[in-house]
Coordinates of C-alpha atoms in Angstrom, one line a residue:
M1 CA -79.5 84.6 80.0
P2 CA -81.6 81.4 79.8
P3 CA -80.3 78.8 77.3
V4 CA -82.0 78.8 74.0
R5 CA -83.5 75.4 73.2
P6 CA -83.8 74.4 69.6
D7 CA -87.2 74.3 68.1
K8 CA -88.8 70.9 68.2
T9 CA -89.4 69.4 64.8
T10 CA -92.9 68.1 64.4
R11 CA -93.0 64.7 62.8
P12 CA -95.9 63.9 60.5
G13 CA -98.4 61.4 61.9
R14 CA -99.2 58.0 60.4
G15 CA -102.5 59.3 58.9
A16 CA -100.7 62.0 57.0
L17 CA -98.3 59.5 55.5
Q18 CA -101.2 57.3 54.3
A19 CA -102.9 60.3 52.7
L20 CA -99.7 61.2 50.8
L21 CA -99.3 57.6 49.6
L22 CA -103.0 57.5 48.3
A23 CA -102.5 60.7 46.4
A24 CA -99.4 59.4 44.6
T25 CA -101.2 56.2 43.8
A26 CA -104.1 58.0 42.2
A27 CA -101.8 60.1 40.0
G28 CA -100.0 57.0 38.8
A29 CA -103.3 55.3 37.9
V30 CA -104.5 58.1 35.8
S31 CA -101.2 58.4 33.8
A32 CA -100.2 54.8 33.4
G33 CA -103.6 53.0 32.9
T34 CA -103.8 49.3 33.2
V35 CA -100.5 47.4 33.5
Q36 CA -100.4 43.8 32.3
A37 CA -98.4 41.9 34.8
Q38 CA -97.9 38.8 32.5
E39 CA -99.3 38.0 29.2
T40 CA -99.2 34.3 29.6
T41 CA -102.5 32.9 30.7
G42 CA -102.8 30.5 33.5
L43 CA -100.6 32.5 35.8
R44 CA -101.8 35.4 38.1
G45 CA -103.7 37.3 35.4
A46 CA -104.0 41.0 34.7
L47 CA -103.0 43.4 37.5
T48 CA -103.5 47.1 37.9
A49 CA -101.5 49.6 39.8
A50 CA -104.4 50.2 42.1
D51 CA -104.5 46.5 43.0
T52 CA -100.8 46.5 43.8
N53 CA -100.9 49.6 46.0
S54 CA -104.0 48.6 47.8
G55 CA -102.5 45.2 48.6
L56 CA -99.3 46.8 50.0
L57 CA -101.3 49.2 52.1
A58 CA -103.5 46.5 53.4
G59 CA -100.5 44.3 54.3
E60 CA -101.7 41.4 52.3
D61 CA -99.5 38.6 51.2
A62 CA -98.1 39.3 47.7
R63 CA -97.6 35.7 46.9
P64 CA -100.2 34.2 44.5
A65 CA -102.8 31.9 45.8
E66 CA -101.9 29.2 43.4
A67 CA -98.4 27.9 42.7
A68 CA -97.0 28.2 39.2
P69 CA -97.0 24.9 37.2
A70 CA -93.6 23.2 37.0
Y71 CA -91.5 23.7 33.9
V72 CA -91.7 20.9 31.5
P73 CA -89.0 20.9 28.7
V74 CA -90.0 20.2 25.1
S75 CA -87.4 17.3 24.9
P76 CA -88.1 14.6 27.4
G77 CA -85.2 13.3 29.4
A78 CA -83.3 16.7 29.3
L79 CA -83.7 16.9 33.0
P80 CA -83.6 14.0 35.6
E81 CA -86.9 12.9 37.1
E82 CA -87.6 14.4 40.6
D83 CA -87.9 10.9 42.1
A84 CA -84.5 9.7 40.6
P85 CA -81.7 9.6 43.3
R86 CA -79.0 12.2 42.8
P87 CA -75.4 11.0 42.6
P88 CA -73.3 11.9 45.7
R89 CA -71.0 14.9 45.5
I90 CA -67.4 14.4 46.1
F91 CA -67.1 17.6 48.2
A92 CA -70.3 16.9 50.2
A93 CA -70.0 16.3 53.9
D94 CA -70.1 12.7 55.2
P95 CA -73.7 11.7 56.2
A96 CA -74.4 11.5 59.9
L97 CA -74.1 8.1 61.5
P98 CA -77.2 6.5 62.8
G99 CA -78.3 8.1 66.0
E100 CA -76.4 11.3 65.4
A101 CA -78.1 14.5 64.6
E102 CA -77.1 16.3 61.4
A103 CA -74.6 19.1 61.9
Q104 CA -76.2 22.5 61.8
P105 CA -74.4 25.1 59.7
Q106 CA -72.2 27.5 61.7
S107 CA -71.0 31.0 61.2
P108 CA -67.4 31.4 59.9
V109 CA -66.2 32.8 63.3
A110 CA -67.7 29.8 65.2
A111 CA -66.3 27.3 62.7
A112 CA -62.8 28.8 63.1
A113 CA -63.1 28.6 66.9
S114 CA -64.2 25.0 66.6
R115 CA -61.2 24.0 64.4
A116 CA -58.7 25.7 66.8
A117 CA -60.2 23.8 69.8
A118 CA -60.0 20.6 67.9
A119 CA -56.3 21.2 66.9
A120 CA -55.4 21.9 70.6
E121 CA -56.9 18.6 71.6
I122 CA -54.9 16.5 69.1
D123 CA -52.8 13.9 70.8
Q124 CA -49.1 14.3 69.8
T125 CA -48.1 10.9 71.0
P126 CA -46.6 8.8 68.1
T127 CA -48.4 5.6 67.4
G128 CA -47.7 2.6 65.4
T129 CA -49.0 4.3 62.3
V130 CA -46.0 6.7 62.2
R131 CA -43.6 5.7 59.4
Q132 CA -40.4 4.2 60.7
P133 CA -37.0 5.1 59.1
T134 CA -35.3 2.5 56.8
V135 CA -32.4 0.4 58.0
D136 CA -30.0 2.1 55.6
S137 CA -30.7 5.5 57.0
L138 CA -29.3 4.5 60.4
E139 CA -25.8 4.5 58.9
S140 CA -25.9 8.3 58.7
E141 CA -26.6 8.7 62.5
S142 CA -23.7 9.5 64.8
L143 CA -22.4 6.4 66.6
D144 CA -19.9 5.8 69.3
R145 CA -16.4 6.3 67.8
G146 CA -15.3 3.2 69.6
A147 CA -18.1 1.2 67.8
Q148 CA -17.3 2.5 64.3
R149 CA -15.7 0.2 61.8
A150 CA -11.9 0.7 61.6
Q151 CA -10.4 1.3 58.1
A152 CA -7.6 -0.9 56.9
I153 CA -4.1 0.4 57.3
E154 CA -3.4 0.1 53.6
G155 CA -6.4 2.3 52.8
L156 CA -5.5 5.3 55.0
D157 CA -5.0 8.5 53.1
R158 CA -1.5 9.9 53.7
P159 CA -0.8 13.6 53.3
I160 CA 1.3 14.5 50.2
E161 CA 4.9 15.5 51.2
E162 CA 6.4 18.5 49.6
N163 CA 9.8 16.8 49.6
P164 CA 9.5 13.1 50.2
Y165 CA 13.3 12.5 50.0
E166 CA 14.2 15.1 52.7
A167 CA 16.1 13.8 55.7
P168 CA 13.7 13.3 58.7
G169 CA 16.3 14.4 61.2
I170 CA 16.9 13.3 64.8
T171 CA 15.4 15.1 67.8
F172 CA 18.1 15.9 70.4
G173 CA 16.6 18.0 73.2
T174 CA 15.2 21.1 71.6
F175 CA 17.2 20.7 68.4
I176 CA 16.6 18.8 65.2
L177 CA 19.9 17.2 64.0
K178 CA 20.4 16.1 60.4
P179 CA 23.7 14.3 60.0
S180 CA 25.0 13.0 56.7
I181 CA 28.1 11.2 55.3
E182 CA 29.4 11.2 51.7
Q183 CA 31.9 8.7 50.5
G184 CA 33.3 8.5 47.0
V185 CA 36.2 8.6 44.6
T186 CA 37.7 11.7 43.0
A187 CA 39.7 11.7 39.8
T188 CA 41.7 15.0 39.4
S189 CA 44.2 16.5 37.1
N190 CA 45.9 18.5 39.9
A191 CA 45.8 16.8 43.3
D192 CA 46.8 19.8 45.4
S193 CA 45.6 22.6 43.1
S194 CA 49.2 24.0 42.9
T195 CA 51.2 25.3 40.0
D196 CA 53.1 22.0 39.6
G197 CA 50.4 19.5 40.7
S198 CA 49.8 16.2 38.9
E199 CA 47.0 13.7 38.4
A200 CA 45.7 11.5 41.1
V201 CA 42.8 9.3 42.2
L202 CA 41.6 10.2 45.7
S203 CA 39.3 8.7 48.3
E204 CA 37.1 11.5 49.6
T205 CA 35.0 11.4 52.7
T206 CA 32.8 14.3 53.9
L207 CA 30.8 14.5 57.1
R208 CA 28.1 17.1 57.6
L209 CA 25.9 18.1 60.5
N210 CA 23.0 20.6 60.5
A211 CA 21.3 21.5 63.7
V212 CA 18.2 23.8 64.0
S213 CA 16.5 24.8 67.2
D214 CA 12.9 24.1 67.9
W215 CA 12.3 27.2 70.1
S216 CA 9.1 29.2 70.2
R217 CA 10.7 32.7 70.4
H218 CA 14.5 32.5 69.8
S219 CA 16.3 30.5 67.1
A220 CA 19.7 28.9 66.6
T221 CA 21.4 27.1 63.7
V222 CA 24.7 25.2 63.5
D223 CA 26.3 23.9 60.3
A224 CA 29.5 21.9 60.4
F225 CA 31.5 19.8 57.9
G226 CA 34.7 18.0 57.5
T227 CA 36.4 16.6 54.4
F228 CA 39.2 14.0 54.4
R229 CA 41.2 13.2 51.2
K230 CA 43.7 10.5 50.7
T231 CA 45.5 9.3 47.6
L232 CA 44.6 5.9 46.1
S233 CA 46.9 6.3 43.2
G234 CA 49.0 9.1 41.7
Q235 CA 50.3 12.2 43.5
E236 CA 50.5 11.7 47.3
V237 CA 47.8 13.7 49.1
D238 CA 46.6 13.4 52.7
D239 CA 44.8 16.5 53.9
F240 CA 41.8 17.8 55.8
E241 CA 39.3 20.7 55.4
G242 CA 36.5 21.6 57.8
G243 CA 34.5 24.4 59.3
V244 CA 31.7 25.4 61.7
D245 CA 29.2 28.2 61.4
A246 CA 26.7 29.1 64.1
V247 CA 24.0 31.8 64.4
L248 CA 21.9 32.7 67.5
D249 CA 19.0 35.1 67.3
L250 CA 17.3 36.4 70.4
E251 CA 14.0 38.4 70.6
L252 CA 14.3 40.8 73.5
A253 CA 11.8 43.1 75.1
H254 CA 10.9 46.6 73.9
E255 CA 11.6 45.8 70.2
Y256 CA 15.2 44.9 70.8
R257 CA 16.9 42.0 68.9
A258 CA 20.3 40.4 69.5
R259 CA 22.3 38.3 67.1
G260 CA 25.5 36.4 67.8
T261 CA 27.6 34.5 65.2
F262 CA 30.6 32.1 65.4
T263 CA 32.8 30.8 62.6
Y264 CA 35.8 28.5 62.4
S265 CA 37.5 27.1 59.3
A266 CA 40.7 25.1 58.6
A267 CA 42.0 24.3 55.1
P268 CA 45.2 23.9 53.2
E269 CA 46.4 27.1 51.5
S270 CA 45.4 26.9 47.9
A271 CA 47.0 28.3 44.7
A272 CA 44.5 31.2 44.8
S273 CA 46.1 32.5 48.0
P274 CA 47.9 35.9 47.6
V275 CA 51.1 34.4 49.2
V276 CA 52.7 31.4 47.5
I277 CA 55.5 29.5 49.1
A278 CA 57.6 27.5 46.5
N279 CA 59.2 24.1 47.0
T280 CA 57.0 22.9 49.8
V281 CA 56.1 19.3 50.5
E282 CA 52.5 20.1 51.0
E283 CA 50.4 23.3 51.4
P284 CA 50.4 24.7 55.0
I285 CA 47.2 24.8 57.0
T286 CA 45.4 28.1 57.4
Q287 CA 42.9 28.6 60.2
R288 CA 40.3 31.3 60.9
V289 CA 38.2 31.7 64.0
G290 CA 35.9 34.6 64.9
G291 CA 32.5 35.9 65.9
T292 CA 30.2 38.9 66.0
L293 CA 27.7 40.2 68.5
G294 CA 25.1 42.8 67.6
L295 CA 22.1 44.6 69.0
Q296 CA 19.2 46.0 66.9
K297 CA 16.4 48.4 67.9
D298 CA 13.2 49.3 66.0
M299 CA 11.6 52.7 66.6
G300 CA 8.6 53.0 64.4
K301 CA 9.9 52.6 60.9
A302 CA 13.5 53.6 61.9
R303 CA 16.1 50.8 62.3
F304 CA 19.2 51.1 64.4
G305 CA 22.0 48.6 65.0
I306 CA 25.4 48.2 66.4
T307 CA 27.7 45.2 65.8
G308 CA 31.1 44.3 67.2
G309 CA 33.3 41.5 65.8
A310 CA 36.7 39.9 65.9
I311 CA 38.4 37.5 63.5
H312 CA 41.8 35.9 64.0
D313 CA 43.8 34.4 61.1
S314 CA 46.7 32.0 61.7
Y315 CA 49.0 30.3 59.2
G316 CA 50.8 27.0 59.8
D317 CA 54.5 26.3 59.2
A318 CA 55.4 25.1 55.7
D319 CA 57.5 22.0 55.2
L320 CA 60.2 22.5 52.6
E321 CA 61.3 19.8 50.1
G322 CA 64.9 20.2 51.0
G323 CA 64.2 19.8 54.6
G324 CA 63.3 22.1 57.4
T325 CA 60.3 24.3 58.0
L326 CA 59.3 27.9 57.2
S327 CA 57.5 29.8 59.9
Q328 CA 54.6 32.0 58.9
S329 CA 53.8 33.4 62.4
D330 CA 54.4 36.9 61.2
R331 CA 51.3 36.7 59.1
D332 CA 49.0 35.9 62.1
A333 CA 46.7 38.8 62.9
T334 CA 43.3 39.7 64.5
L335 CA 40.8 42.2 63.0
Y336 CA 38.6 44.0 65.4
T337 CA 35.6 46.0 64.0
M338 CA 32.7 48.1 65.2
T339 CA 29.8 48.8 62.8
L340 CA 27.0 51.3 63.3
R341 CA 23.9 51.1 61.0
A342 CA 20.8 53.2 60.6
G343 CA 17.9 52.5 58.2
Y344 CA 14.3 53.5 57.4
E345 CA 11.6 51.2 56.3
I346 CA 9.9 52.8 53.3
S347 CA 7.8 49.7 52.8
P348 CA 7.7 46.2 54.3
A349 CA 9.9 45.0 51.4
L350 CA 12.4 47.9 51.2
T351 CA 14.7 49.3 53.9
P352 CA 17.5 51.6 52.7
F353 CA 20.4 52.0 55.2
V354 CA 23.8 53.6 55.8
E355 CA 26.5 52.2 57.9
T356 CA 30.0 53.2 59.1
E357 CA 32.8 50.9 60.3
I358 CA 35.9 51.5 62.3
G359 CA 38.4 48.7 63.0
R360 CA 41.9 47.7 64.0
N361 CA 44.0 45.0 62.3
Q362 CA 46.5 44.0 64.9
Y363 CA 49.3 41.6 64.0
D364 CA 50.6 39.2 66.6
Q365 CA 54.2 40.4 65.9
E366 CA 54.6 44.1 66.0
V367 CA 57.4 43.9 63.4
D368 CA 57.5 41.2 60.7
S369 CA 60.5 39.3 59.4
A370 CA 61.3 42.1 56.9
G371 CA 61.2 44.8 59.5
Y372 CA 57.8 46.3 58.7
Q373 CA 55.0 47.3 61.2
R374 CA 52.0 45.7 59.6
S375 CA 49.3 46.7 62.1
S376 CA 46.8 49.2 60.7
D377 CA 43.6 51.2 61.3
R378 CA 40.5 50.6 59.1
Y379 CA 37.6 53.0 58.2
A380 CA 34.7 52.3 55.9
V381 CA 31.3 53.8 55.0
R382 CA 28.6 52.1 53.0
G383 CA 25.1 52.6 51.8
G384 CA 22.7 49.9 50.8
L385 CA 19.3 48.4 50.6
E386 CA 17.6 45.5 52.4
L387 CA 15.0 43.6 50.5
D388 CA 12.4 41.2 52.0
L389 CA 9.8 39.9 49.6
G390 CA 9.3 36.7 51.6
E391 CA 10.5 33.4 50.0
K392 CA 10.4 34.9 46.6
F393 CA 13.3 37.4 46.9
S394 CA 15.4 38.6 49.9
G395 CA 18.8 39.8 50.9
E396 CA 20.8 43.0 50.9
V397 CA 23.3 44.9 48.7
A398 CA 25.7 47.7 49.7
A399 CA 28.3 49.9 48.1
G400 CA 30.9 52.2 49.7
W401 CA 34.5 52.9 50.4
V402 CA 37.2 51.4 52.7
R403 CA 40.6 52.6 53.7
E404 CA 43.4 51.0 55.7
D405 CA 46.3 53.1 57.1
F406 CA 49.4 51.2 58.3
D407 CA 51.5 52.1 61.4
D408 CA 54.6 52.0 59.1
D409 CA 54.8 55.1 57.0
R410 CA 56.8 53.2 54.4
L411 CA 53.6 51.3 53.4
D412 CA 51.0 53.0 51.3
A413 CA 47.4 52.9 52.6
L414 CA 45.0 50.5 51.0
S415 CA 41.9 52.4 49.7
T416 CA 39.3 51.1 47.3
P417 CA 35.5 51.2 46.6
T418 CA 33.6 48.2 47.9
V419 CA 30.6 46.2 46.7
D420 CA 29.1 43.6 49.1
G421 CA 25.8 41.7 49.0
L422 CA 23.9 38.5 49.3
L423 CA 20.6 38.0 47.3
R424 CA 18.3 34.9 47.3
W425 CA 15.8 34.5 44.5
S426 CA 13.2 31.7 44.0
P427 CA 11.7 32.2 40.5
E428 CA 9.5 29.1 41.0
R429 CA 8.9 26.3 43.5
G430 CA 11.9 23.9 43.5
T431 CA 14.4 26.5 42.1
D432 CA 16.7 28.6 44.2
V433 CA 19.2 31.2 42.9
T434 CA 21.9 32.7 45.1
L435 CA 24.0 35.7 44.1
S436 CA 26.8 37.0 46.3
G437 CA 29.6 39.5 46.1
S438 CA 32.4 40.8 48.4
T439 CA 35.4 43.1 48.6
I440 CA 38.2 41.9 50.9
L441 CA 41.5 43.6 51.9
E442 CA 44.3 41.0 52.1
G443 CA 47.5 41.5 54.0
T444 CA 51.0 40.3 53.0
T445 CA 54.5 40.0 54.4
T446 CA 56.3 40.8 51.1
A447 CA 58.8 43.6 51.7
G448 CA 57.6 47.0 50.4
E449 CA 54.1 45.9 49.6
S450 CA 50.9 46.8 51.6
G451 CA 48.8 43.9 50.4
S452 CA 46.1 43.3 47.9
V453 CA 42.3 43.8 47.2
L454 CA 40.2 40.8 46.1
Y455 CA 36.8 41.4 44.4
S456 CA 34.8 38.3 44.0
S457 CA 31.3 37.3 42.9
R458 CA 29.5 34.0 42.7
I459 CA 26.1 32.7 41.4
G460 CA 24.6 29.4 42.4
I461 CA 21.5 27.6 41.1
E462 CA 19.8 24.6 42.7
R463 CA 17.0 22.9 41.0
Q464 CA 14.7 20.0 42.0
I465 CA 14.3 18.3 38.6
R466 CA 12.2 15.5 40.0
S467 CA 11.2 14.5 43.5
N468 CA 14.2 12.2 43.6
L469 CA 16.6 14.1 41.4
T470 CA 18.3 17.4 42.4
G471 CA 20.7 19.4 40.3
G472 CA 23.0 22.3 41.1
A473 CA 25.5 24.6 39.4
L474 CA 28.0 27.2 40.6
L475 CA 29.9 29.9 38.7
G476 CA 32.4 32.2 40.3
V477 CA 34.9 34.8 39.2
A478 CA 37.4 36.9 41.3
Y479 CA 39.9 39.6 40.5
R480 CA 42.9 40.4 42.8
N481 CA 44.8 43.7 42.5
Y482 CA 48.2 43.9 44.1
S483 CA 49.0 47.3 45.6
Q484 CA 52.3 49.1 44.7
S485 CA 52.6 46.9 41.6
D486 CA 50.9 46.1 38.4
G487 CA 50.3 42.5 39.4
Y488 CA 46.9 40.9 39.2
D489 CA 45.2 37.5 39.4
V490 CA 42.0 36.3 37.7
I491 CA 40.4 33.3 39.3
F492 CA 37.6 31.4 37.6
D493 CA 35.7 28.3 39.0
A494 CA 32.7 26.3 38.0
E495 CA 30.8 23.3 39.3
A496 CA 27.9 21.1 38.3
S497 CA 26.3 18.4 40.4
L498 CA 23.5 15.8 40.4
T499 CA 22.0 13.8 43.3
W500 CA 19.8 10.9 42.6
W501 CA 17.9 9.8 45.7
L502 CA 17.2 6.1 46.1
N503 CA 15.1 6.8 49.2
R504 CA 15.1 9.4 51.9
Y505 CA 18.2 7.9 53.4
A506 CA 20.5 7.2 50.5
G507 CA 21.5 8.8 47.2
V508 CA 24.1 8.7 44.4
V509 CA 26.1 11.9 44.0
T510 CA 28.3 13.1 41.1
R511 CA 30.2 16.4 40.7
V512 CA 32.3 18.0 38.0
E513 CA 34.6 20.9 39.0
H514 CA 36.9 23.3 37.2
E515 CA 39.2 26.0 38.5
T516 CA 41.7 28.2 36.7
V517 CA 44.1 30.8 38.1
T518 CA 45.6 33.2 35.6
S519 CA 48.2 35.8 36.7
N520 CA 50.8 38.1 35.2
L521 CA 53.2 37.2 38.1
S522 CA 55.5 34.2 37.9
D523 CA 54.6 30.8 39.4
R524 CA 51.0 31.7 39.8
D525 CA 49.1 30.0 37.0
A526 CA 47.2 26.8 37.8
K527 CA 44.4 24.7 36.4
T528 CA 42.4 21.9 38.0
N529 CA 39.7 19.6 36.6
S530 CA 38.0 17.0 38.9
I531 CA 35.1 14.6 38.8
F532 CA 33.6 12.9 41.8
L533 CA 31.2 9.9 42.2
G534 CA 30.0 8.7 45.5
L535 CA 27.2 7.6 47.8
K536 CA 25.5 9.9 50.3
L537 CA 23.7 8.6 53.5
Q538 CA 21.6 10.9 55.6
R539 CA 19.4 10.8 58.6

């Protein structure tokens, strides 16, 4: 089928348009009549619609033949004269220089392009017209450190030391050593702390040494002391007391930790001892040496540990007033122990635990001088809590039961509840509080008796009153219960001390001590009051 072409629209010719326009003009002339273009005479005059239409059709110029007269205001001077020069406008463009053509107006697009081209051609090289910095501003610029002005030594800012009177120590290999010596005079009411002691003035010298390792992974500490006393006036005394404590901590692989300890002490046997020998020239020397070795393993929050230890006690011979000596070798014994511990960390600060202990107290002599076999087996079980709140509060406390069965059936077993612990508390910076408690089974060679149980506790406070003044106080109480008898001892001791540091190397020390032993047994009561004043040197 052939495509259908749209009908062509016939456009009217130019003659038809002129005919229609003439008809419309004629109708307007009949209805409107004459239209006055302007009433004011002297302008173009009266115009009719026919004149206007005929002029438009003919293409004539619609402008009047004569120009309208210029407007003249009623008040002369209201407008400036045409010949008067106009003041220059502040925003007008600068006039062209002689010989230059006046700039022709440009379209906005062309003007923008011209400005962009001019900006691209600007020379960025600084010239002498650029403002130079002031001389003072050069001080803020970085200079060679070697060319900087050095500050006077007196004006250097020194860091504030937390404890300016602490001993600086001596570097010895990988250890920091802090030795000290204390020399002074002691006035006492009981020179040897015995039941029949008398007053005396003593020269007292104490040497101390603290050593701490400077290792990155493991750690070791050593504390040693020795005290010499000799009479200046009064009851004759010439004795020595000393001891060493060492701890070694090793961090092993796979969450294993090892700890080893060593201890040694030597001192005259005091009136607080469970065994008292009457009519002696001086108190015999007792010595203790021992150590422990333990291994700990962490498995998640579970804690497991095993520790083995051995402690040997030996007692020196006693010199009698009437002459001769009394041997105490039948009191020498070694205690072997093995302890198993298991705990669970319920929080980083709290770890409850249980532990069991088995041991053997083996006397050097199988049978003592009275014919008794003193060796025994020991069993103990405890439950406790470890606390670790950082420097604020730390330590552990445990309670349980201990029993000791002797090889000799004639001796009753020692069995008692136990309370042991060591807590450290720092209520504020510069104040340290220590609370300790222990339960100890003590042997004896008294015929028919198994021994005694000593319960003791002590609290100590150390306070830094000022940066150069340190104070301390100790308060202790102990209760001893003798088995197979109604005998008991109550031991009370207290101490207060002050140290005034002259500088970090020297200080004045004073101490006041009191000790009382009260017992329902004969020849056991004793009381001692002492005061010490001396000078302490440290490095």
